[in-house]
Coordinates of C-alpha atoms in Angstrom, one line a residue:
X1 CA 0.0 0.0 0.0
X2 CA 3.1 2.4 0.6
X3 CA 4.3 1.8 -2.6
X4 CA 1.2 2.4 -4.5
X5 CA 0.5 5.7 -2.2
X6 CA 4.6 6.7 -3.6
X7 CA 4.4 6.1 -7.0
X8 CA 0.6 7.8 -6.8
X9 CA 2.1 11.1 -4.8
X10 CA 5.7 10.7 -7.3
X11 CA 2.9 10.8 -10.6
X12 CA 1.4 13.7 -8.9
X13 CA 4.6 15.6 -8.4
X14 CA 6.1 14.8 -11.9
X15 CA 2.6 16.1 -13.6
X16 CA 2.3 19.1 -11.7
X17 CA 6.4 19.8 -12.1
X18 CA 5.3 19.3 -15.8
X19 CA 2.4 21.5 -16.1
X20 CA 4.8 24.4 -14.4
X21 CA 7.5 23.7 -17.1
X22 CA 4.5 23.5 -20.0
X23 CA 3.1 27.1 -17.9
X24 CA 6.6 28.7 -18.0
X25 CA 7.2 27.9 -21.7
X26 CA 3.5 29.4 -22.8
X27 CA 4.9 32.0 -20.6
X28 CA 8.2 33.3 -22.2
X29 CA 7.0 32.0 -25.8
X30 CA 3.8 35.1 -25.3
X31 CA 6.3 37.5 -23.8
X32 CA 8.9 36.9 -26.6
X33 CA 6.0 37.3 -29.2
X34 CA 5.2 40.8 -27.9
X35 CA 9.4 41.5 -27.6
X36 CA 9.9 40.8 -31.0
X37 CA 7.1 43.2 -32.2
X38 CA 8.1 45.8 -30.0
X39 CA 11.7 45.1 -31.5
X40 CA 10.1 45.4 -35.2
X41 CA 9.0 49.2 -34.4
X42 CA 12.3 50.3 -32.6
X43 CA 13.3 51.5 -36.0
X44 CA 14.0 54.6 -37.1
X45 CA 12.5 54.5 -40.1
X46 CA 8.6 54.2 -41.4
X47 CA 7.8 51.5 -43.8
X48 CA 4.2 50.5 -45.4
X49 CA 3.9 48.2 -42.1
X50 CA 4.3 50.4 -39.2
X51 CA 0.8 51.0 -38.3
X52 CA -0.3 47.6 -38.7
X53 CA 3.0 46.6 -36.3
X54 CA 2.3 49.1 -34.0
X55 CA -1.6 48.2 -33.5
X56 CA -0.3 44.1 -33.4
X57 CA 2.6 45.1 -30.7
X58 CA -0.4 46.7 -28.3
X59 CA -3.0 43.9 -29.0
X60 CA -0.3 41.4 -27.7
X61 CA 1.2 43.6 -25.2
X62 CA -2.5 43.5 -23.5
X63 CA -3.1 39.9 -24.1
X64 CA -0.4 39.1 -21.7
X65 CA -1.0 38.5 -17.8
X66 CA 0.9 40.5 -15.2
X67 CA 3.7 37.7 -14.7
X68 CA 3.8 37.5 -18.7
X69 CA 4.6 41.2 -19.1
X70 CA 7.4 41.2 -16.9
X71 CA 9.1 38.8 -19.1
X72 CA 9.0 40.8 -22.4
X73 CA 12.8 41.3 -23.1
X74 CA 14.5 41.9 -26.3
X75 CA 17.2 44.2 -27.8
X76 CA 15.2 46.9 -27.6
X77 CA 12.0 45.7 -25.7
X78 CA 11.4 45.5 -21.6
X79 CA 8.1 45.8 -20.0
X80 CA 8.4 49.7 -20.0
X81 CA 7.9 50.0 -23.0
X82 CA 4.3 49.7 -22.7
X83 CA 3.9 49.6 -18.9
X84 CA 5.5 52.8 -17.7
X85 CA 3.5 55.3 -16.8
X86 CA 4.5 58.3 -17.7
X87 CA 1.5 60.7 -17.7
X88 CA -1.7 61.6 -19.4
X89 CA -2.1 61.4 -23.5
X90 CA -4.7 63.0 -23.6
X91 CA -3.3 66.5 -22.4
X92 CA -1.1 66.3 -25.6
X93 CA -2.1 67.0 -29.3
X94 CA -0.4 65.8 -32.7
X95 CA -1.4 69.3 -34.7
X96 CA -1.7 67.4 -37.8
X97 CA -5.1 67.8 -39.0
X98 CA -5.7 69.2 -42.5
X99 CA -7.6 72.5 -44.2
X100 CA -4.7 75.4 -42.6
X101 CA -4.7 78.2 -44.9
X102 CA -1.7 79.0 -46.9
X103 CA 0.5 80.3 -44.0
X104 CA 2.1 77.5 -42.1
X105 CA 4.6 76.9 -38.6
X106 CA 6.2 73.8 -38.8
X107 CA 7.5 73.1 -35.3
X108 CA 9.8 70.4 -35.4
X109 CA 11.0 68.4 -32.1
X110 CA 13.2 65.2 -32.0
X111 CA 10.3 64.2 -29.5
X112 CA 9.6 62.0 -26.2
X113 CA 7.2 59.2 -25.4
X114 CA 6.8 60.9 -21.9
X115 CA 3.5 61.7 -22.2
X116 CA 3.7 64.8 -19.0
X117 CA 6.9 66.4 -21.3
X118 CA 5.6 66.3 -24.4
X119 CA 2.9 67.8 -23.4
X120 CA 3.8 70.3 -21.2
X121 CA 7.6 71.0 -22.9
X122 CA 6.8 70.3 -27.0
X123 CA 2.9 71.2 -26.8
X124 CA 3.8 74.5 -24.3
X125 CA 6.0 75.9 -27.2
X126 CA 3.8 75.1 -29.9
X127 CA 0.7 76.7 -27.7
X128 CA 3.1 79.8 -27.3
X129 CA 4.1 79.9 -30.8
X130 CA 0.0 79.6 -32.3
X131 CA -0.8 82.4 -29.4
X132 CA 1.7 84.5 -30.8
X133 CA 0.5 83.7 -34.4
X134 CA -3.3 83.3 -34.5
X135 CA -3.4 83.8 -38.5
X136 CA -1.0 81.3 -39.2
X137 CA -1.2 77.4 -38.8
X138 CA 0.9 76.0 -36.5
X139 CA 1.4 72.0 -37.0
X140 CA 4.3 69.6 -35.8
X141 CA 6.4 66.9 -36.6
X142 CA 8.6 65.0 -35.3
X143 CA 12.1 63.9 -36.2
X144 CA 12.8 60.0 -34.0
X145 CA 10.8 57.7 -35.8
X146 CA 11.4 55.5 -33.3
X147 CA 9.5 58.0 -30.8
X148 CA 6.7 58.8 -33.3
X149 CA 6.2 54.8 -33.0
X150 CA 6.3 54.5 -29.3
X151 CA 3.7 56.6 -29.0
X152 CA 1.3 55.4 -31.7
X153 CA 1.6 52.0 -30.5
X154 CA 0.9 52.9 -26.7
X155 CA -1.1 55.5 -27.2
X156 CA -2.4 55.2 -30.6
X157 CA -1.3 59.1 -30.8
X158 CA -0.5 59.7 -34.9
X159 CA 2.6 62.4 -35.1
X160 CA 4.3 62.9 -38.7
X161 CA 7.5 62.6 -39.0
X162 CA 9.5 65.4 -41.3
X163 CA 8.4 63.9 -44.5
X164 CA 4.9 63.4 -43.6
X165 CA 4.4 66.9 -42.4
X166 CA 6.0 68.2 -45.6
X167 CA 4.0 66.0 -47.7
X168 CA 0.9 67.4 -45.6
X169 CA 1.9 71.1 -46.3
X170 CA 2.0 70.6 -49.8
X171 CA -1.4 68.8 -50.0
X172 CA -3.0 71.5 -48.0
X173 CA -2.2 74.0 -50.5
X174 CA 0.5 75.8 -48.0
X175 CA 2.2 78.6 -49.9
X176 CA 4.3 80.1 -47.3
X177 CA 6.1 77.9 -44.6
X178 CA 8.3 78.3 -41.7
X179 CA 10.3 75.9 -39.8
X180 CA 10.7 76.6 -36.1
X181 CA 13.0 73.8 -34.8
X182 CA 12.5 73.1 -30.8
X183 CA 16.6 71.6 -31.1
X184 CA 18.8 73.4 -28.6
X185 CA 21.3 74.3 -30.8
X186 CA 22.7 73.9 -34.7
X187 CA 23.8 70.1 -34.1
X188 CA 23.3 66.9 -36.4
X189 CA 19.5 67.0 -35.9
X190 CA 19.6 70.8 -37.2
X191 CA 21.3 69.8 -40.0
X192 CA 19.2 66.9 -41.0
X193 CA 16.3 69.2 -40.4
X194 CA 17.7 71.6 -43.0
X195 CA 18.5 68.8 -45.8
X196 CA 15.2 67.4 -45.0
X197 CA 13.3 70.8 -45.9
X198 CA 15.9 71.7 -48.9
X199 CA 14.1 68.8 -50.9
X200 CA 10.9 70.5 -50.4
X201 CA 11.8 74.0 -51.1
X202 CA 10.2 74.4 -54.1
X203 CA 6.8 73.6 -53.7
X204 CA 6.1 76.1 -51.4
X205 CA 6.2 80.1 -52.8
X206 CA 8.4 80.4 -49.8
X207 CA 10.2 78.6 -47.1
X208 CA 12.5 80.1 -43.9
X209 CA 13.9 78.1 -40.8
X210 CA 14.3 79.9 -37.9
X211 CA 16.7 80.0 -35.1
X212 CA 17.1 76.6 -32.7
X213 CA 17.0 77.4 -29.1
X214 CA 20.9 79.3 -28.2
X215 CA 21.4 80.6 -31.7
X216 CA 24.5 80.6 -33.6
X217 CA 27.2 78.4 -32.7
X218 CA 30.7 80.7 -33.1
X219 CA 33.7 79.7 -33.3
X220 CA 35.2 78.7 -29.5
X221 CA 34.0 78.6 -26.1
X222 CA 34.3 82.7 -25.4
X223 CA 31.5 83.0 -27.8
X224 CA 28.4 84.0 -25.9
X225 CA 24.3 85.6 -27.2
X226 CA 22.0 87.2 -26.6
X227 CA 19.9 83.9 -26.8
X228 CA 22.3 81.9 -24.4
X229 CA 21.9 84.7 -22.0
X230 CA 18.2 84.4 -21.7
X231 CA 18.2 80.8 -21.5
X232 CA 20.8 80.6 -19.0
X233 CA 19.2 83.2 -17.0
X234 CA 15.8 81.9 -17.5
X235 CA 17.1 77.9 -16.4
X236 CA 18.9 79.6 -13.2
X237 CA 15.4 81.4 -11.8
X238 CA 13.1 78.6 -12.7
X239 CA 15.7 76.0 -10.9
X240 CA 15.7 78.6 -7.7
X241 CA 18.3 77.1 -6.0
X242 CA 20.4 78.7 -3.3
X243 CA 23.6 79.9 -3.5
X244 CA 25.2 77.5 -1.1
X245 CA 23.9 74.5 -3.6
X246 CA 25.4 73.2 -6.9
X247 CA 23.1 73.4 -9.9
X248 CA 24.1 70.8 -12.4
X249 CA 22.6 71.2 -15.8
X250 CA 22.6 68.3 -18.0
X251 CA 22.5 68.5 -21.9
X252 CA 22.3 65.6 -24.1
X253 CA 26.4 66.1 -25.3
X254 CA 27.5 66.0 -29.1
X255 CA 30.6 64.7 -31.4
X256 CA 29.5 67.6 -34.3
X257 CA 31.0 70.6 -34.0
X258 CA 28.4 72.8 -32.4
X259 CA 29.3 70.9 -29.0
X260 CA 31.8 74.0 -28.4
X261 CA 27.8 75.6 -27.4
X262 CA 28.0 73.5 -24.1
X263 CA 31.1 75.4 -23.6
X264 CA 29.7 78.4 -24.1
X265 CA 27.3 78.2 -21.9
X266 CA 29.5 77.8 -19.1
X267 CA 31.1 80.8 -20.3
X268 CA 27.6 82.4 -20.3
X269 CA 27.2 81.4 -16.6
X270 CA 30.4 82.8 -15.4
X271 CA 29.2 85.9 -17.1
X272 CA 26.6 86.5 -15.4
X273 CA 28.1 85.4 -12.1
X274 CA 26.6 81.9 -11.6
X275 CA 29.5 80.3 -9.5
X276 CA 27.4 77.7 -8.4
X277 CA 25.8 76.9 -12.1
X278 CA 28.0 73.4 -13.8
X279 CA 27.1 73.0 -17.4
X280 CA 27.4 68.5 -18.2
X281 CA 25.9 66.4 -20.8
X282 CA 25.1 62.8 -20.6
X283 CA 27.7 61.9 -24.0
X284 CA 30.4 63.9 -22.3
X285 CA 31.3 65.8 -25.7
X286 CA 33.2 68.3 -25.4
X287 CA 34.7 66.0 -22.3
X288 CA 34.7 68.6 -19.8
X289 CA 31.4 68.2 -19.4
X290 CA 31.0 63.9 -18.4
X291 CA 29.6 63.0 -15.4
X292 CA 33.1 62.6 -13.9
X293 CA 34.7 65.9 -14.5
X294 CA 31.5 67.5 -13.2
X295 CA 31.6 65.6 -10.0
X296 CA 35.7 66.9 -9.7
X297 CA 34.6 70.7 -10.3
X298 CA 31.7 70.5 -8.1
X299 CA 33.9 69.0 -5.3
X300 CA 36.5 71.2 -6.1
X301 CA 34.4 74.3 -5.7
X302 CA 33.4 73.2 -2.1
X303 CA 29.7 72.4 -2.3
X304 CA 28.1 69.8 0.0
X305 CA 24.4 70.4 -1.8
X306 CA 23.9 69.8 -5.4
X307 CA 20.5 69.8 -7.6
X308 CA 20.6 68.0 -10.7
X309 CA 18.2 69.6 -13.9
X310 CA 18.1 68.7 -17.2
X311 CA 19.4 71.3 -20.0
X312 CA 17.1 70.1 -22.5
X313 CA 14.0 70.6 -24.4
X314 CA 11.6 68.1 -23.2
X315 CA 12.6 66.5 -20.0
X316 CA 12.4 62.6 -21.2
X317 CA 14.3 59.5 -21.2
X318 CA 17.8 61.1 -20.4
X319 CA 16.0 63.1 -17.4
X320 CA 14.2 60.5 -16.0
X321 CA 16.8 57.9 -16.4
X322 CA 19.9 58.9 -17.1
X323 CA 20.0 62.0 -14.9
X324 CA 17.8 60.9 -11.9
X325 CA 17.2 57.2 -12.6
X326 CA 18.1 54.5 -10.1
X327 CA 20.4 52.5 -12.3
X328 CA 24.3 52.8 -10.9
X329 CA 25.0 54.7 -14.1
X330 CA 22.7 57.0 -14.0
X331 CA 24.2 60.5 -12.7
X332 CA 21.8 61.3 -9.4
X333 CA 23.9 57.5 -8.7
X334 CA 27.3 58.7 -9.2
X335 CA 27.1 61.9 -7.7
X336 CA 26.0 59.8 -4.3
X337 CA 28.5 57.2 -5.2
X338 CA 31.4 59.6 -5.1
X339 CA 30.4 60.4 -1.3
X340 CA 31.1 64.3 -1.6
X341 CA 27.8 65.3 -0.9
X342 CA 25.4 66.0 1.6
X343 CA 22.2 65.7 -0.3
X344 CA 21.3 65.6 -4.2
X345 CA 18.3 65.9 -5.8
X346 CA 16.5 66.1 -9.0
X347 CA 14.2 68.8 -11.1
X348 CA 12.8 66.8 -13.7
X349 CA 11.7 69.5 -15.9
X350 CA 12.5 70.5 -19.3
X351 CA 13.7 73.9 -20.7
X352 CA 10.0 73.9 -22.5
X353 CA 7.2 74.6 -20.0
X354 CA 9.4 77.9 -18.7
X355 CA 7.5 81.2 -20.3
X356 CA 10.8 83.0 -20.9
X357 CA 12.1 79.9 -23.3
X358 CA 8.3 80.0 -24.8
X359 CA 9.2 83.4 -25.5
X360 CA 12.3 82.9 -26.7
X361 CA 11.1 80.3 -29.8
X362 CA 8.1 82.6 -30.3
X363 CA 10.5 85.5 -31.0
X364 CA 13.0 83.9 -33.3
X365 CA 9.6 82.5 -35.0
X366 CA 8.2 86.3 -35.7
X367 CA 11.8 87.4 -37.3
X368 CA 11.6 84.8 -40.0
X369 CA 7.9 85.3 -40.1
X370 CA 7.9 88.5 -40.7
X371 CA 10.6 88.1 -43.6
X372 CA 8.2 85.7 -45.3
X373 CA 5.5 87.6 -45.5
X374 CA 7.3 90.8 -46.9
X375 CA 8.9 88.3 -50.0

């Protein structure tokens, strides 16, 4: 009878330690299914299949249980990718509706899936801009296409990307158009920007691109604007830190040749007698300005406080994870790692939802404007 009982309670144990294997295996196979669609749209480039892919990724993304979802893992895919929160949709619009008149703003952002920044840094500048411009039509694209994705397939948000919004100008009938890029400075994206409308020049009776963010570049790191001077005082008062605290203002970092701007704008800051203001980026181009360095000059200068803000746009992915993220890497993490400071902490705010910067695009938007409408 013992025997029979064990072999009985052995069956039992080897068909439920089966079931858990055949569970597990359904388990990963669903969770891979959904990595490898998420992995198809991490492109940055549109094809004839994107909106289908990005309407299958979702489908399958909410098809999966809790414990499935946390197994979604790819080269580009993690459970993040559909399961962060990161605000309210809804608060944002696309501006790409048709029937807009023959006078057109174009603003152009590289763009964030962070719902809260995009709609409070991208939308908050074109608001400000259309305000400024109630006879003109102001619309926007995008220039990550990997972004533009992201967000149609989570929130089923349609943004253009540079072609589409050109190829919606024309079909609108748009005779004059002006680009008004959100980019902080004349960089790669800048210059894509500028090939991108080149090819389009000449089916509109007129075409201008304004100023990005801190204006011209110039030639070394002594080369300060007026434009760097607002920003840098606008950034300074809307961080409202004391003077006994470090502010650390991260920028995204470049290898093109505008990256002397960074530079600059730690000129500007000792200009206007910022001790306390430390200009970084996340690339560490030019290098002064890696996480490292920073750290030394902030030590070096003798401050126990420090607050960490991004000196970008939109405050997105690099503000939320690479400046204040949790991962060792990330630089609210290294700045506690090194063990020189008292306290750090974190604004996570970008440079788009302060009024002064609004102002600042929607006056470098009026001088090309205004040079349109006179040709």
């Amino acid at each position: 009878m013992k025997k029979i009982f064990f072999m009985m309670f052995t069956c039992a144990i080897l068909a439920f330690t089966f079931a858990g294997c055949n569970k597990t295996a359904r388990d990963k196979k669903a969770a891979d299914k959904v990595a490898a669609l998420i992995d198809a749209i991490y492109v940055q480039e549109r094809n004839d299949k994107t909106d289908e892919q990005c309407a299958a990724a979702k489908k399958a993304w909410d098809a999966l249980t809790d414990a499935q979802k946390e197994l979604v893992e790819g080269k580009e895919a993690d459970p993040d990718y559909f399961g962060r929160n990161t605000g309210d949709a809804t608060k944002d619009n696309a501006l790409n509706h048709d029937n807009i008149g023959e006078d057109e703003i174009l603003v152009v952002s590289f763009g964030t899936s962070f719902n809260d920044s995009r709609a409070e840094d991208i939308y908050g500048i074109e608001k400000a801009v259309q305000a400024a411009n109630p006879s003109w039509s102001v619309r926007r694209a995008f220039t990550a296409q990997i972004i533009i994705n992201h967000i149609q397939a989570r929130e089923n948000e349609k943004i253009d990307n540079m072609d589409q919004a050109l190829e919606r100008a024309v079909a609108n009938g748009v005779k004059n158009l002006v680009i008004q890029p959100t980019h902080l400075m004349h960089g790669a994206e800048y210059d894509e920007l500028s090939e991108a409308v080149e090819k389009y020049a000449a089916k509109f009776e007129s075409v201008a691109i304004a100023e990005p963010l801190l204006g011209e570049v110039g030639k070394d790191a002594s080369v300060i604007n007026a434009d760097k001077e607002a920003v840098a005082k606008a950034v300074v008062a809307e961080a409202n830190v004391a003077a006994d605290t470090a502010l650390v203002l991260m920028g995204h970092g470049t290898s093109h040749t505008a990256k002397v701007t960074y530079s600059q704008m730690q000129t500007q800051m000792e200009k206007l007698g910022y001790k306390n203001v430390f200009i970084g980026t996340v690339e560490g181009e030019p290098e002064e300005t890696a996480c490292d360095a920073v750290i030394e000059a902030v030590k070096n200068a003798g401050y126990k406080k420090v607050v960490l803000r991004p000196l970008m746009v939109v405050a997105g992915d690099h503000a939320n994870n690479d400046m204040a993220g949790d991962e060792d890497d990330s630089w609210k993490s290294m700045f506690l790692a090194s063990e020189a400071f008292d306290s750090v902490e974190c604004q996570i705010e970008g440079l788009g939802r302060i009024p002064a910067i609004q102002s600042l695009y929607v006056a470098h938007t009026a001088k090309v404007a205004d040079s349109v409408k006179k040709n």
